[in-house]
Short mmCIF file of C-alpha atoms in Angstrom, two decimals:
data_model
loop_
_atom_site.label_atom_id
_atom_site.label_comp_id
_atom_site.label_asym_id
_atom_site.label_seq_id
_atom_site.Cartn_x
_atom_site.Cartn_y
_atom_site.Cartn_z
CA MET F 10 -0.83 -25.89 -10.98
CA LYS F 11 2.17 -23.57 -11.09
CA TYR F 12 1.60 -19.82 -10.40
CA TYR F 13 3.80 -16.72 -10.68
CA ILE F 14 3.03 -13.74 -8.71
CA ILE F 15 4.93 -10.36 -9.07
CA ALA F 16 4.40 -7.69 -6.12
CA GLY F 17 6.70 -4.77 -5.91
CA GLU F 18 6.46 -3.26 -2.44
CA ALA F 19 5.19 -3.69 1.24
CA SER F 20 1.68 -3.56 0.58
CA GLY F 21 1.73 -5.93 -2.21
CA ASP F 22 3.94 -8.39 0.07
CA LEU F 23 1.20 -8.36 2.64
CA HIS F 24 -1.73 -8.92 0.19
CA GLY F 25 0.49 -11.41 -1.76
CA SER F 26 1.18 -13.32 1.16
CA ASN F 27 -2.85 -13.68 1.94
CA LEU F 28 -3.50 -14.62 -1.62
CA ILE F 29 -0.77 -17.32 -1.66
CA LYS F 30 -2.36 -19.07 1.64
CA ALA F 31 -5.76 -18.73 -0.09
CA ILE F 32 -4.58 -20.31 -3.31
CA LYS F 33 -3.00 -23.42 -1.34
CA ALA F 34 -6.01 -23.84 0.52
CA THR F 35 -7.83 -23.89 -2.92
CA ASP F 36 -5.36 -25.97 -4.96
CA THR F 37 -3.36 -28.17 -2.46
CA LYS F 38 -0.72 -28.67 -5.03
CA ALA F 39 -0.09 -25.30 -5.93
CA ASN F 40 3.50 -24.43 -6.69
CA ILE F 41 4.25 -20.79 -6.31
CA ARG F 42 7.06 -18.52 -7.49
CA CYS F 43 7.13 -14.86 -6.66
CA TRP F 44 8.68 -11.37 -6.60
CA GLY F 45 7.64 -9.97 -3.37
CA GLY F 46 9.02 -10.04 0.27
CA ASP F 47 9.54 -12.07 3.48
CA LEU F 48 5.60 -12.29 3.96
CA MET F 49 5.16 -13.95 0.53
CA GLN F 50 7.94 -16.38 1.37
CA GLN F 51 6.58 -17.45 4.54
CA ALA F 52 3.41 -18.01 3.15
CA GLY F 53 5.18 -20.80 1.05
CA ALA F 54 5.95 -19.04 -2.16
CA GLU F 55 9.80 -19.41 -3.61
CA LEU F 56 11.10 -15.97 -3.34
CA VAL F 57 12.93 -14.93 -6.79
CA LYS F 58 13.62 -11.15 -5.97
CA HIS F 59 12.93 -9.09 -2.95
CA TYR F 60 10.97 -5.72 -3.18
CA LYS F 61 13.84 -3.95 -1.49
CA SER F 62 15.87 -3.91 -4.75
CA MET F 63 12.80 -2.85 -6.70
CA ALA F 64 10.90 0.13 -4.74
CA PHE F 65 11.50 3.39 -6.55
CA MET F 66 9.26 6.13 -6.22
CA GLY F 67 8.59 9.12 -8.40
CA PHE F 68 9.49 10.34 -11.87
CA ILE F 69 12.90 11.28 -11.15
CA GLU F 70 13.72 8.24 -8.90
CA VAL F 71 12.70 5.77 -11.74
CA LEU F 72 14.60 7.64 -14.35
CA SER F 73 17.86 7.43 -12.18
CA ASN F 74 17.19 3.80 -11.95
CA ILE F 75 16.13 2.85 -15.32
CA THR F 76 19.11 0.43 -15.91
CA THR F 77 18.39 -1.62 -12.69
CA ILE F 78 14.55 -1.59 -13.95
CA SER F 79 15.58 -2.89 -17.45
CA LYS F 80 17.61 -5.58 -16.15
CA ASN F 81 14.85 -6.73 -13.73
CA LEU F 82 12.44 -6.93 -16.79
CA LYS F 83 14.81 -8.94 -18.89
CA PHE F 84 15.35 -11.09 -15.82
CA CYS F 85 11.73 -11.78 -15.09
CA LYS F 86 10.80 -12.65 -18.42
CA SER F 87 13.45 -15.26 -18.35
CA ASP F 88 12.50 -16.65 -14.95
CA ILE F 89 9.12 -16.77 -16.10
CA ASP F 90 9.91 -18.75 -19.44
CA ALA F 91 12.07 -21.14 -17.17
CA PHE F 92 9.26 -21.86 -14.64
CA LYS F 93 6.42 -22.00 -17.12
CA PRO F 94 3.35 -21.12 -14.93
CA ASP F 95 -0.30 -22.06 -15.66
CA ALA F 96 -1.14 -18.39 -14.47
CA ILE F 97 0.78 -15.08 -13.66
CA ILE F 98 -0.90 -12.97 -11.06
CA PHE F 99 0.28 -9.17 -11.01
CA ILE F 100 -0.16 -7.24 -7.60
CA ASP F 101 -0.42 -3.58 -8.20
CA TYR F 102 3.04 -2.05 -8.95
CA SER F 103 1.72 -1.21 -12.55
CA GLY F 104 4.92 0.64 -14.04
CA PHE F 105 6.63 -2.97 -14.22
CA ASN F 106 3.62 -5.24 -14.22
CA LEU F 107 2.11 -3.61 -17.25
CA ARG F 108 5.53 -4.28 -19.20
CA ILE F 109 5.54 -8.02 -18.09
CA ALA F 110 1.91 -8.45 -18.77
CA LYS F 111 2.17 -7.25 -22.60
CA TRP F 112 5.21 -9.66 -22.93
CA ALA F 113 3.17 -12.50 -21.13
CA LYS F 114 0.03 -12.40 -23.21
CA GLU F 115 2.26 -12.16 -26.51
CA ASN F 116 3.62 -15.53 -25.00
CA ASN F 117 0.39 -17.12 -24.59
CA TYR F 118 0.72 -17.11 -20.51
CA ARG F 119 -2.75 -16.68 -18.70
CA THR F 120 -2.46 -13.05 -16.82
CA ASN F 121 -4.49 -12.13 -13.82
CA TYR F 122 -4.41 -8.68 -11.87
CA TYR F 123 -5.25 -8.51 -8.11
CA ILE F 124 -5.25 -4.92 -7.02
CA SER F 125 -5.69 -2.79 -10.01
CA PRO F 126 -3.29 -0.09 -11.20
CA GLN F 127 -4.66 3.17 -10.23
CA ILE F 128 -5.57 4.37 -13.86
CA TRP F 129 -8.94 6.08 -12.37
CA ALA F 130 -6.18 8.44 -10.79
CA SER F 131 -3.82 9.05 -13.75
CA ARG F 132 -2.91 7.94 -17.43
CA GLU F 133 -6.56 6.47 -17.80
CA GLY F 134 -5.30 5.65 -21.60
CA ARG F 135 -3.70 2.43 -19.84
CA ILE F 136 -7.08 0.88 -20.07
CA SER F 137 -6.21 -0.19 -23.61
CA LYS F 138 -3.04 -2.28 -22.30
CA ILE F 139 -5.12 -3.91 -19.57
CA LYS F 140 -7.90 -4.75 -21.96
CA ARG F 141 -5.48 -6.13 -24.32
CA ASP F 142 -2.97 -7.95 -21.87
CA ILE F 143 -4.92 -8.95 -18.69
CA ASP F 144 -7.39 -11.84 -18.81
CA ALA F 145 -9.01 -11.44 -15.63
CA MET F 146 -8.97 -8.13 -13.14
CA HIS F 147 -9.89 -8.46 -9.48
CA VAL F 148 -10.71 -5.16 -8.00
CA ILE F 149 -10.63 -4.12 -4.25
CA LEU F 150 -12.34 -0.64 -4.07
CA PRO F 151 -15.93 -0.58 -4.77
CA PHE F 152 -15.72 2.24 -7.27
CA GLU F 153 -13.47 0.65 -9.50
CA LYS F 154 -15.94 -2.06 -10.72
CA ASP F 155 -18.19 0.96 -11.91
CA PHE F 156 -15.14 2.53 -13.60
CA TYR F 157 -14.00 -0.44 -15.40
CA GLU F 158 -17.45 -1.81 -16.32
CA LYS F 159 -19.63 1.39 -16.99
CA LYS F 160 -17.08 3.59 -18.24
CA HIS F 161 -14.82 1.44 -20.20
CA ASN F 162 -16.96 -1.87 -20.72
CA TYR F 163 -14.41 -4.08 -19.39
CA PRO F 164 -15.66 -6.82 -16.81
CA VAL F 165 -13.82 -7.20 -13.57
CA HIS F 166 -14.37 -8.95 -10.22
CA PHE F 167 -14.83 -6.84 -7.22
CA VAL F 168 -13.61 -9.14 -4.14
CA GLY F 169 -13.61 -6.64 -1.42
CA HIS F 170 -10.34 -5.10 0.12
CA PRO F 171 -7.79 -7.42 1.56
CA LEU F 172 -7.09 -5.31 4.28
CA LEU F 173 -10.12 -6.18 6.24
CA ASP F 174 -8.76 -9.64 6.09
CA ALA F 175 -5.25 -8.65 7.19
CA ILE F 176 -6.50 -6.51 10.03
CA SER F 177 -9.37 -9.07 11.23
CA GLN F 178 -6.50 -11.68 11.58
CA GLN F 179 -4.44 -9.12 13.62
CA LYS F 180 -4.20 -10.21 17.59
CA LEU F 181 -4.58 -7.26 19.96
CA PRO F 182 -1.51 -6.75 21.69
CA ASN F 183 -0.87 -6.32 25.16
CA GLU F 184 -0.29 -2.75 25.81
CA THR F 185 1.67 -2.83 29.01
CA ASP F 186 4.09 -5.68 27.43
CA PHE F 187 4.23 -3.60 24.02
CA ARG F 188 5.31 -0.58 25.57
CA ALA F 189 7.86 -2.38 27.92
CA THR F 190 9.15 -4.45 25.27
CA ASN F 191 9.71 -1.57 22.84
CA ASN F 192 11.12 1.07 25.73
CA LEU F 193 8.00 3.34 25.38
CA ASP F 194 6.84 5.53 28.32
CA PRO F 195 4.21 3.61 30.10
CA ASN F 196 2.01 6.56 30.77
CA LYS F 197 2.31 8.97 27.84
CA PRO F 198 -0.35 8.56 24.84
CA ILE F 199 1.13 7.48 21.40
CA ILE F 200 1.15 9.44 18.25
CA ALA F 201 2.30 7.17 15.57
CA LEU F 202 4.21 8.37 12.60
CA LEU F 203 3.93 6.40 9.24
CA PRO F 204 6.34 7.84 6.92
CA GLY F 205 6.25 5.29 4.17
CA SER F 206 8.39 2.53 3.10
CA ARG F 207 10.64 3.70 0.50
CA LYS F 208 13.93 5.61 1.78
CA GLN F 209 13.18 8.77 -0.46
CA GLU F 210 9.77 9.41 0.97
CA VAL F 211 10.82 8.66 4.31
CA GLN F 212 13.36 11.23 4.24
CA LYS F 213 11.12 13.81 2.91
CA MET F 214 8.25 13.10 5.30
CA LEU F 215 10.10 12.22 8.88
CA ASP F 216 11.69 15.84 9.28
CA VAL F 217 8.60 17.68 9.06
CA MET F 218 6.66 15.18 11.00
CA LEU F 219 9.27 15.19 13.84
CA SER F 220 9.43 19.09 13.89
CA VAL F 221 5.85 19.21 15.60
CA THR F 222 7.01 17.17 18.63
CA PRO F 223 7.87 20.31 20.79
CA SER F 224 4.26 21.47 20.37
CA PHE F 225 3.10 18.10 22.18
CA PRO F 226 5.10 17.51 25.21
CA GLU F 227 2.56 15.37 26.81
CA TYR F 228 2.61 12.77 23.92
CA GLN F 229 5.33 10.18 22.81
CA PHE F 230 5.92 9.92 18.96
CA VAL F 231 6.73 6.53 17.85
CA ILE F 232 8.06 5.89 14.17
CA ALA F 233 6.68 2.69 12.57
CA GLY F 234 9.62 1.29 10.79
CA ALA F 235 9.29 -0.44 7.42
CA PRO F 236 10.31 -4.07 6.74
CA SER F 237 12.18 -2.58 3.82
CA LEU F 238 14.31 -0.30 5.66
CA ASP F 239 17.13 -1.14 8.18
CA LEU F 240 17.63 0.31 11.63
CA ASP F 241 20.57 2.14 10.65
CA PHE F 242 18.55 4.17 8.34
CA TYR F 243 16.45 5.51 10.84
CA ALA F 244 19.01 6.44 13.43
CA PRO F 245 19.31 10.08 12.43
CA PHE F 246 15.81 10.52 13.41
CA LEU F 247 16.05 9.03 16.78
CA LYS F 248 17.95 11.67 18.67
CA ASN F 249 14.97 13.39 20.10
CA PRO F 250 13.79 11.78 23.63
CA GLN F 251 10.41 12.20 22.78
CA VAL F 252 10.57 10.17 19.67
CA ASN F 253 10.75 6.41 19.68
CA PHE F 254 10.93 3.47 17.00
CA VAL F 255 8.99 0.24 16.48
CA ALA F 256 10.19 -2.05 13.75
CA ASN F 257 7.65 -4.28 11.79
CA GLN F 258 5.10 -3.80 14.24
CA THR F 259 2.78 -1.08 12.65
CA TYR F 260 -0.49 -2.88 13.26
CA ASN F 261 0.26 -3.19 16.99
CA LEU F 262 1.30 0.48 17.14
CA LEU F 263 -1.82 1.60 15.46
CA ALA F 264 -4.01 -0.57 17.59
CA LEU F 265 -2.68 1.40 20.64
CA SER F 266 -2.26 4.87 19.16
CA THR F 267 -4.28 7.79 20.06
CA ALA F 268 -3.67 9.59 16.86
CA ALA F 269 -1.22 9.27 13.70
CA LEU F 270 0.79 11.34 11.04
CA VAL F 271 0.59 9.27 8.06
CA THR F 272 2.13 9.41 4.48
CA SER F 273 -0.10 9.08 1.63
CA GLY F 274 -0.92 5.65 0.36
CA THR F 275 -2.24 2.20 1.67
CA ALA F 276 -1.36 3.29 5.26
CA THR F 277 -4.18 5.96 5.35
CA LEU F 278 -6.64 3.05 4.82
CA GLU F 279 -4.86 0.94 7.29
CA THR F 280 -4.88 3.63 10.05
CA ALA F 281 -8.69 4.41 9.44
CA LEU F 282 -9.64 0.83 9.77
CA PHE F 283 -7.89 0.82 13.32
CA LYS F 284 -10.03 3.86 13.93
CA VAL F 285 -7.09 6.16 14.64
CA PRO F 286 -7.62 9.92 13.85
CA GLN F 287 -4.95 10.98 11.37
CA VAL F 288 -3.42 13.67 9.19
CA VAL F 289 -2.17 12.60 5.57
CA CYS F 290 0.96 13.79 4.60
CA TYR F 291 2.62 14.06 1.01
CA LYS F 292 5.83 15.70 -0.23
CA ALA F 293 7.69 14.77 -3.34
CA HIS F 294 10.76 15.99 -5.32
CA TRP F 295 9.27 19.40 -6.88
CA LEU F 296 9.62 18.10 -10.53
CA SER F 297 7.88 14.75 -9.58
CA TYR F 298 5.14 16.69 -7.96
CA TYR F 299 4.93 19.06 -10.95
CA ILE F 300 4.51 15.97 -13.54
CA ALA F 301 2.05 14.35 -11.17
CA LYS F 302 -0.11 17.41 -10.93
CA LYS F 303 -0.34 17.56 -14.79
CA ILE F 304 -1.46 13.77 -15.25
CA ILE F 305 -3.62 13.25 -11.96
CA THR F 306 -6.91 14.72 -11.87
CA LEU F 307 -8.42 13.18 -8.44
CA LYS F 308 -9.83 15.80 -5.61
CA TYR F 309 -8.03 13.73 -3.02
CA ILE F 310 -4.90 11.57 -2.52
CA SER F 311 -5.85 9.52 0.32
CA LEU F 312 -7.79 6.22 -0.13
CA VAL F 313 -10.08 7.24 2.75
CA ASN F 314 -11.20 10.18 1.15
CA LEU F 315 -11.36 8.77 -2.41
CA ILE F 316 -13.53 5.84 -1.15
CA MET F 317 -16.02 8.18 1.15
CA ASP F 318 -15.79 10.99 -1.99
CA LYS F 319 -15.33 13.56 0.46
CA GLU F 320 -12.89 15.03 3.04
CA VAL F 321 -12.90 12.92 5.81
CA ILE F 322 -9.19 13.36 6.88
CA LYS F 323 -6.94 16.32 6.28
CA GLU F 324 -4.39 16.06 3.55
CA LEU F 325 -1.44 18.41 3.39
CA ILE F 326 0.27 18.07 0.34
CA GLN F 327 3.55 19.44 -0.92
CA ASP F 328 3.85 23.27 0.08
CA ASP F 329 0.92 22.89 2.65
CA LEU F 330 3.09 20.28 4.46
CA THR F 331 4.53 22.68 7.02
CA THR F 332 5.32 22.44 10.79
CA LYS F 333 2.60 25.04 11.57
CA ASN F 334 -0.12 23.55 9.44
CA LEU F 335 0.73 19.95 10.48
CA SER F 336 0.75 20.91 14.12
CA SER F 337 -2.80 22.81 13.80
CA GLU F 338 -4.12 19.68 12.32
CA LEU F 339 -2.73 17.26 14.89
CA HIS F 340 -4.36 19.45 17.63
CA LYS F 341 -7.57 19.25 15.91
CA ILE F 342 -7.60 15.43 15.56
CA LEU F 343 -6.81 15.15 19.23
CA SER F 344 -9.70 17.15 20.20
CA LYS F 345 -12.92 15.34 21.50
CA ASP F 346 -15.42 16.55 18.83
CA THR F 347 -13.18 16.06 15.88
CA ARG F 348 -12.50 12.32 17.09
CA LYS F 349 -16.05 11.47 17.50
CA LYS F 350 -16.81 12.64 13.90
CA LEU F 351 -14.02 10.85 12.64
CA PHE F 352 -14.93 7.56 14.47
CA GLU F 353 -18.14 7.96 12.77
CA GLU F 354 -16.95 8.16 9.19
CA TYR F 355 -14.35 5.34 9.76
CA TYR F 356 -17.32 3.15 10.49
CA ALA F 357 -19.29 4.11 7.59
CA LEU F 358 -15.78 3.52 5.44
CA GLU F 359 -15.63 -0.03 6.63
CA LYS F 360 -19.23 -0.87 5.64
CA LYS F 361 -18.49 0.52 2.31
CA LEU F 362 -15.75 -1.70 1.68
CA GLY F 363 -17.65 -4.96 2.19
CA GLY F 364 -16.97 -8.00 4.21
CA THR F 365 -13.58 -9.73 4.81
CA GLY F 366 -12.78 -12.78 2.25
CA ALA F 367 -11.23 -10.89 -0.48
CA SER F 368 -8.08 -13.09 -0.61
CA LYS F 369 -10.19 -16.41 -0.59
CA LYS F 370 -12.67 -14.75 -3.51
CA ALA F 371 -9.81 -13.92 -5.54
CA ALA F 372 -7.76 -16.96 -4.96
CA GLU F 373 -10.91 -19.28 -6.00
CA LEU F 374 -11.67 -17.15 -9.01
CA ILE F 375 -7.83 -17.44 -10.14
CA VAL F 376 -7.71 -21.11 -9.54
CA ALA F 377 -11.06 -21.68 -11.13
CA SER F 378 -10.13 -19.85 -14.28
CA THR F 379 -6.71 -21.46 -14.83
CA ASN F 380 -8.36 -24.99 -14.38
CA PRO F 381 -11.93 -25.10 -15.17
CA ASN F 382 -12.28 -28.50 -13.54
CA LYS F 383 -11.06 -27.16 -10.36
#
């Protein structure tokens, strides 16, 4: 059968690649075309458009790129029509995907959503579009099943979180080799900096993250380079001898880090699953943040705190994200007592997420519903 998958950022590329592998294992004749990234292409899908040209963050950034987004929508529809898939699979990336889903449903394509839009965080009214346009929803967070089924009477499949699969497959690096290969100090403990994957957020986050380095001379700070950004982009941030850089090795870096400063997003959960104490950082354009505050009603912004429904890790948001505050919180998570407590919370978090196998469960459900004879 033919599958068309749309993911629009680095995390979607990771989860999409594991889903593609699982679909191919379930349907050995699967023909898959996708919007995504290198990982999805390496997993065996034909890549139509790379997420690097699609990742726009915040209301202001989206508005300033509206012409590009409109062209992408038009091209995507024509490409789907030319391919004529048996099923379309949307991965997160709701602004784009829900628009395609409306058109796809009107044109009698079978629609699946894997990794739900975060309508529990903002614009809950989008549930009407999901009910109308999505044939099957596969959710990855434990509270999402109750949200959809109990609150909105819309049945969904909870398949578990695919990060558990991705991390369980990760081979732990040899620390000596990793440090030598990446020109890291062989003795200083590592503080990982995960500033995000989009240019706009990295530019906002890295300056303040790096501003704390003078207070921690006994540590080395290592920036986790995103696959969506080139080395040249990071060059201005690498003038401090206390700061190093590794590209496309975030999991290896986390596996060897003592602590981390992390931009809010999927990376907060990844860091927690690697059992690394962290401080969550977030800063947006002032107007984007003002608008977001008006429509987002959540108590927390990090997935760790949302899943646990309490403050497990400290969140420094907008005006609270200062050198002084960040330095203070980093000192805390380097202390023995705080670290012990965090490790206990991280183990409880992992238990809540269920076991591995999310990609396999989602793939089997999608293939079975697309071809009932499978």
